[in-house]
Tab-separated table of C-alpha atoms in Angstrom:
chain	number	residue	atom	x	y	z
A	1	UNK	CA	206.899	53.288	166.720
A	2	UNK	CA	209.858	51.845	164.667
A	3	UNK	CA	210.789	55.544	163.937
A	4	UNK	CA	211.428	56.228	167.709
A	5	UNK	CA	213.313	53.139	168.122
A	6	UNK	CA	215.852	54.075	165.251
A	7	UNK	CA	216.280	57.376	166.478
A	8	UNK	CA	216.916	56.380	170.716
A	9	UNK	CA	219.220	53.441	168.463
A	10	UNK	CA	221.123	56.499	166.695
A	11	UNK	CA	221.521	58.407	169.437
A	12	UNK	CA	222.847	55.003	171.737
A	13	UNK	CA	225.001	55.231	168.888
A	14	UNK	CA	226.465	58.520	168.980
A	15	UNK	CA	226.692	58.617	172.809
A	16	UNK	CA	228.612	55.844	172.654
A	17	UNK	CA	231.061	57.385	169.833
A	18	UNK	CA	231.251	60.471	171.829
A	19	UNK	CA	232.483	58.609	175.100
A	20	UNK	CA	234.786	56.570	173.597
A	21	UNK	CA	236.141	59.930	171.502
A	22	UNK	CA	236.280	61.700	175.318
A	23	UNK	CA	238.588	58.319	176.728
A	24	UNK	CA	240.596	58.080	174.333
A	25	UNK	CA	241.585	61.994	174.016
A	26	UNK	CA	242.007	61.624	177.927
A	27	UNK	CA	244.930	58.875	177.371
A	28	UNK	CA	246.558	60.634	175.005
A	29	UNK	CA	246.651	63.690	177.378
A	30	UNK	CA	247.602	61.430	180.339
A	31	UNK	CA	250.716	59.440	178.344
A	32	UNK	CA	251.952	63.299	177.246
A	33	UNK	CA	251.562	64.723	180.766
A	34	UNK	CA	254.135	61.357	181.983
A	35	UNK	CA	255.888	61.350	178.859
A	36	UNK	CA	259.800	60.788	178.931
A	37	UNK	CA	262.266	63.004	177.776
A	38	UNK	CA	263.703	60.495	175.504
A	39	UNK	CA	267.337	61.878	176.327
A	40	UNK	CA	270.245	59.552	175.923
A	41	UNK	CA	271.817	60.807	179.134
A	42	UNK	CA	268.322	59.385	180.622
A	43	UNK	CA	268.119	56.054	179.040
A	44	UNK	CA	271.660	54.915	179.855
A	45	UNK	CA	272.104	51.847	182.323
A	46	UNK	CA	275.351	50.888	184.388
A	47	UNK	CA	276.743	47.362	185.858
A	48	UNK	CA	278.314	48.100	188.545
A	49	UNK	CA	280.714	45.092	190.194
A	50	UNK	CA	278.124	43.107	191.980
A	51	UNK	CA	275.936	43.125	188.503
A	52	UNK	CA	273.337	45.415	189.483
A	53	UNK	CA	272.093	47.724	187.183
A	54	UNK	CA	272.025	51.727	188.349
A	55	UNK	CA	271.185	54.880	187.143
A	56	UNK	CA	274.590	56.446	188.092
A	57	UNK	CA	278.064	56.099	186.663
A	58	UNK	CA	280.439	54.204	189.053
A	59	UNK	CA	282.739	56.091	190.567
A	60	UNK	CA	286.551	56.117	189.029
A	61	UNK	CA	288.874	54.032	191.045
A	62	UNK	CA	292.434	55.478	191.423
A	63	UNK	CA	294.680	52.300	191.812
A	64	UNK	CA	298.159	52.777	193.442
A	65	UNK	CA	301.443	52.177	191.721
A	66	UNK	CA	302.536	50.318	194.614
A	67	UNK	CA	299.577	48.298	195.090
A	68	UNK	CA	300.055	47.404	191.631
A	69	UNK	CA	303.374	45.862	191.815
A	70	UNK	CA	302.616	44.049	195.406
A	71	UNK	CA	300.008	42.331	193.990
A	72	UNK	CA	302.367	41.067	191.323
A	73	UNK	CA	305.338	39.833	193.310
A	74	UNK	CA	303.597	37.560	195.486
A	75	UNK	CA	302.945	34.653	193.150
């Protein structure tokens, strides 16, 4: 009778190994199927003037000669 329970316990055993070697391969699938590129282009953040951060450049703001020397005559 001990013989049969070592051998269901070695089997336990192995099913157990088995599963675990079955999740685990399944995670590492998973995390390459949503994997990132890893790009630079992808991993760079901008501040824009309110101080959130976006995904997108902010646009380039053409300022005005004129505007330029208003705003520093009127002190």
């Amino acid at each position: 009778m001990a013989r049969s329970q070592n051998s269901f316990m070695k089997k336990q055993l192995q099913k157990k190994k088995q599963k675990k070697k079955e999740d685990k391969e399944q995670r590492k699938q998973e995390r390459q199927e949503n994997a990132t590129s890893g790009k630079l282009e992808d991993m760079i953040a901008y501040v824009d003037e309110f101080g959130v951060i976006t995904s997108t450049p902010p646009e380039e703001r053409k300022q005005d000669d004129s505007e330029e020397e208003a705003s520093e005559e009127k002190p």
